Amino acid sequence: MKERHWFFLRVFTLLILAFLVSSCSPGSKLPCPEDNEEIPTPGPGDEYVTFTIQNDMCMSVCQLFVSPNHCEYMGGVDWVEDHPLRFGESISQEVPPGKYAVWVELCSEEFRAKENINVRSDYTYSITDDFGKGGKPPCGTSLTIINNTDVPICRLWISNSEDAYTSWNWVGVEHIQPGEMLTFSVRPDTYTIRAQDCDGARLRTEVDAEINGHQDWVVP
């Protein structure tokens, strides 16, 4: 009777140890971040890899979220909150090895998602455009915003609809100062464009602007 008791006790102990080992192994599920919660930074002895996301489409990305692949929602922080990811740019973060899902929202409010990205070592994921939308490199269409006013351009909307506010702010924290210019790669299309100063005053608006090739847009 006593031997049977010790046998079950040993089995129970081994099961607990197996559970603890599996939960700490690299293959275990990573925790799902809440809204605005950073991915944990590496500590002493932790294994982390570099996850790089490269924008290889001819539009800017205004929202970018990365979560473990098994999560039911996209939490965490916006990787490009202060600086939209423009064509040819990339951003990197250190993450634990595992499978991830990436949520991308273009500045024109078009979104896409990619799941099952296996990041076991340093890895670069490329954001590419859908076939036939005219947004694949080489980017043959661009819009250069030229600020000829005496105030910074702090908000810039470039929208595919008549309502400019159906897009994100393409400028971010990189304001276009007086006398300066900033160039954006875009798909050839018809846009509504609106520029505002830091107080929200409208500097210029254009509806049904046909953008094809390399064009300048002067404010005011």
Coordinates of C-alpha atoms in Angstrom, one line a residue:
M1 CA 0.0 0.0 0.0
K2 CA 2.8 2.4 0.9
E3 CA 4.7 1.5 -2.3
R4 CA 1.6 2.3 -4.4
H5 CA 1.3 5.6 -2.6
W6 CA 4.9 6.5 -3.4
F7 CA 4.5 5.4 -7.0
F8 CA 1.6 7.7 -7.6
L9 CA 3.4 10.5 -5.8
R10 CA 6.4 10.1 -8.1
V11 CA 4.2 10.1 -11.2
F12 CA 2.4 13.2 -10.0
T13 CA 5.8 14.9 -9.4
L14 CA 7.1 14.0 -12.8
L15 CA 3.9 15.4 -14.5
I16 CA 4.3 18.7 -12.7
L17 CA 8.0 18.9 -13.7
A18 CA 7.1 18.1 -17.3
F19 CA 4.5 20.9 -17.2
L20 CA 6.9 23.4 -15.8
V21 CA 9.6 22.5 -18.4
S22 CA 7.2 22.7 -21.3
S23 CA 5.8 26.0 -20.2
C24 CA 9.3 27.5 -20.0
S25 CA 10.5 26.0 -23.3
P26 CA 10.9 28.2 -26.4
G27 CA 8.0 26.3 -28.0
S28 CA 5.5 27.3 -25.3
K29 CA 2.8 29.9 -26.0
L30 CA 4.0 33.5 -25.6
P31 CA 1.8 35.8 -23.5
C32 CA -0.7 38.0 -25.4
P33 CA 0.1 41.7 -24.9
E34 CA -2.7 44.0 -23.8
D35 CA -3.3 47.4 -25.5
N36 CA -0.2 49.6 -25.4
E37 CA 1.8 46.9 -23.6
E38 CA 5.4 46.5 -24.7
I39 CA 6.8 43.1 -25.7
P40 CA 9.0 42.1 -22.7
T41 CA 12.6 43.2 -23.1
P42 CA 15.3 40.6 -22.9
G43 CA 16.8 39.8 -19.5
P44 CA 20.0 38.1 -18.5
G45 CA 20.1 34.7 -20.2
D46 CA 16.9 35.2 -22.2
E47 CA 17.0 34.3 -25.9
Y48 CA 15.7 37.0 -28.2
V49 CA 15.8 37.5 -31.9
T50 CA 15.5 40.6 -34.2
F51 CA 12.2 40.9 -36.0
T52 CA 12.4 43.4 -38.9
I53 CA 9.4 44.6 -40.9
Q54 CA 10.2 46.2 -44.2
N55 CA 7.8 48.3 -46.2
D56 CA 8.2 47.2 -49.9
M57 CA 4.9 48.7 -51.2
C58 CA 4.4 52.1 -52.7
M59 CA 2.2 53.4 -49.8
S60 CA 2.9 54.5 -46.3
V61 CA 2.0 52.4 -43.2
C62 CA 0.4 54.3 -40.4
Q63 CA -0.4 51.5 -38.0
L64 CA 1.6 48.3 -37.3
F65 CA 0.9 45.8 -34.6
V66 CA 2.7 42.5 -33.8
S67 CA 1.3 39.8 -31.5
P68 CA 1.9 36.1 -30.9
N69 CA 0.1 34.1 -33.5
H70 CA -2.3 32.3 -31.1
C71 CA -3.7 35.6 -29.7
E72 CA -7.4 36.3 -30.5
Y73 CA -6.8 40.0 -30.8
M74 CA -3.9 42.3 -31.9
G75 CA -2.6 44.0 -28.7
G76 CA 0.7 45.6 -28.0
V77 CA 2.0 48.9 -29.1
D78 CA 1.9 50.6 -32.5
W79 CA 5.4 50.1 -33.9
V80 CA 5.0 53.2 -36.1
E81 CA 2.9 55.5 -33.9
D82 CA 5.1 58.6 -34.3
H83 CA 6.6 58.0 -37.7
P84 CA 4.6 56.3 -40.6
L85 CA 6.6 53.6 -42.3
R86 CA 7.2 54.9 -45.8
F87 CA 8.3 53.0 -48.9
G88 CA 11.8 51.5 -48.4
E89 CA 11.9 52.0 -44.7
S90 CA 12.1 49.3 -42.0
I91 CA 11.7 48.9 -38.3
S92 CA 13.1 46.3 -35.9
Q93 CA 12.4 45.0 -32.4
E94 CA 13.8 42.3 -30.2
V95 CA 11.2 39.6 -29.6
P96 CA 11.2 36.1 -28.1
P97 CA 11.4 33.3 -30.7
G98 CA 8.0 32.1 -31.8
K99 CA 5.2 32.5 -34.3
Y100 CA 3.7 36.0 -34.8
A101 CA 0.9 37.7 -36.6
V102 CA 1.3 41.2 -38.1
W103 CA -1.5 43.7 -38.6
V104 CA -0.8 46.5 -41.1
E105 CA -3.0 49.5 -41.8
L106 CA -2.0 51.8 -44.6
C107 CA -2.3 55.6 -44.1
S108 CA -5.2 55.4 -46.6
E109 CA -7.0 53.1 -44.0
E110 CA -6.6 50.0 -46.0
F111 CA -5.6 47.1 -43.8
R112 CA -4.1 43.6 -44.2
A113 CA -3.0 40.9 -41.8
K114 CA -0.4 38.1 -42.0
E115 CA -0.4 35.1 -39.7
N116 CA 2.0 32.2 -38.9
I117 CA 5.2 34.2 -39.4
N118 CA 7.8 31.9 -37.9
V119 CA 10.5 34.0 -36.2
R120 CA 13.0 31.5 -34.7
S121 CA 16.2 33.6 -35.6
D122 CA 16.8 37.1 -37.0
Y123 CA 14.1 37.5 -39.6
T124 CA 12.8 40.2 -42.0
Y125 CA 9.1 40.3 -43.1
S126 CA 8.3 42.3 -46.2
I127 CA 5.1 44.2 -46.6
T128 CA 4.1 43.8 -50.3
D129 CA 1.1 45.1 -52.3
D130 CA -1.7 43.1 -53.9
F131 CA -1.3 42.2 -57.5
G132 CA -2.8 44.8 -59.9
K133 CA -3.0 47.7 -57.5
G134 CA 0.0 49.5 -58.9
G135 CA 1.7 49.6 -55.6
K136 CA 4.7 47.3 -56.2
P137 CA 8.3 48.6 -56.6
P138 CA 9.7 50.3 -58.6
C139 CA 7.3 53.0 -57.4
G140 CA 6.5 55.2 -60.4
T141 CA 4.2 57.6 -58.6
S142 CA 5.0 60.0 -55.9
L143 CA 3.7 63.2 -54.4
T144 CA 6.0 65.9 -53.1
I145 CA 4.4 68.3 -50.5
I146 CA 6.1 71.7 -50.7
N147 CA 5.4 74.1 -47.8
N148 CA 5.4 77.7 -49.0
T149 CA 3.6 79.0 -45.9
D150 CA 5.1 80.5 -42.8
V151 CA 3.8 77.7 -40.4
P152 CA 4.6 74.0 -40.2
I153 CA 2.4 71.4 -41.9
C154 CA 1.5 69.2 -39.0
R155 CA -1.4 67.2 -40.4
L156 CA -1.6 65.8 -43.9
W157 CA -4.4 63.6 -45.2
I158 CA -4.3 61.7 -48.5
S159 CA -7.5 59.8 -49.0
N160 CA -9.0 57.7 -51.8
S161 CA -12.4 59.1 -51.0
E162 CA -13.9 62.6 -51.1
D163 CA -13.6 62.8 -47.3
A164 CA -10.0 63.5 -46.5
Y165 CA -10.5 62.4 -42.9
T166 CA -10.9 58.8 -44.0
S167 CA -7.2 58.5 -43.8
W168 CA -4.5 58.7 -41.2
N169 CA -2.1 61.6 -40.7
W170 CA 0.7 60.9 -43.2
V171 CA 3.1 63.3 -41.6
G172 CA 3.4 61.9 -38.1
V173 CA 5.7 63.9 -35.8
E174 CA 7.9 64.8 -38.7
H175 CA 6.3 68.2 -39.5
I176 CA 7.0 69.8 -42.8
Q177 CA 8.6 73.1 -41.8
P178 CA 8.2 76.4 -43.8
G179 CA 10.3 76.2 -47.0
E180 CA 10.7 72.5 -46.7
M181 CA 9.3 69.6 -48.7
L182 CA 8.5 65.9 -48.1
T183 CA 7.9 63.2 -50.8
F184 CA 5.6 60.2 -50.4
S185 CA 5.3 57.2 -52.7
V186 CA 1.7 56.5 -53.6
R187 CA -0.3 54.4 -56.0
P188 CA -1.5 56.1 -59.1
D189 CA -5.1 57.1 -58.2
T190 CA -7.5 59.9 -57.5
Y191 CA -7.1 61.5 -54.1
T192 CA -8.5 64.1 -51.7
I193 CA -5.6 65.9 -50.1
R194 CA -5.7 68.2 -47.1
A195 CA -3.0 70.0 -45.2
Q196 CA -3.4 71.7 -41.8
D197 CA -1.1 73.5 -39.4
C198 CA -0.5 72.5 -35.8
D199 CA -3.6 74.3 -34.6
G200 CA -5.9 72.5 -37.1
A201 CA -6.3 75.5 -39.4
R202 CA -6.8 74.4 -43.0
L203 CA -3.9 75.4 -45.3
R204 CA -5.0 73.8 -48.6
T205 CA -7.5 71.2 -49.8
E206 CA -7.9 69.6 -53.2
V207 CA -10.6 67.1 -54.2
D208 CA -10.3 64.7 -57.1
A209 CA -6.5 65.2 -57.5
E210 CA -5.3 62.7 -60.1
I211 CA -1.8 61.6 -59.1
N212 CA 0.2 59.8 -61.7
G213 CA 4.0 60.0 -62.1
H214 CA 6.0 62.4 -59.9
Q215 CA 4.0 65.5 -59.0
D216 CA 4.4 68.5 -56.7
W217 CA 1.6 69.7 -54.4
V218 CA 2.4 73.3 -53.2
V219 CA 0.9 74.7 -50.0
P220 CA -0.9 77.1 -50.0

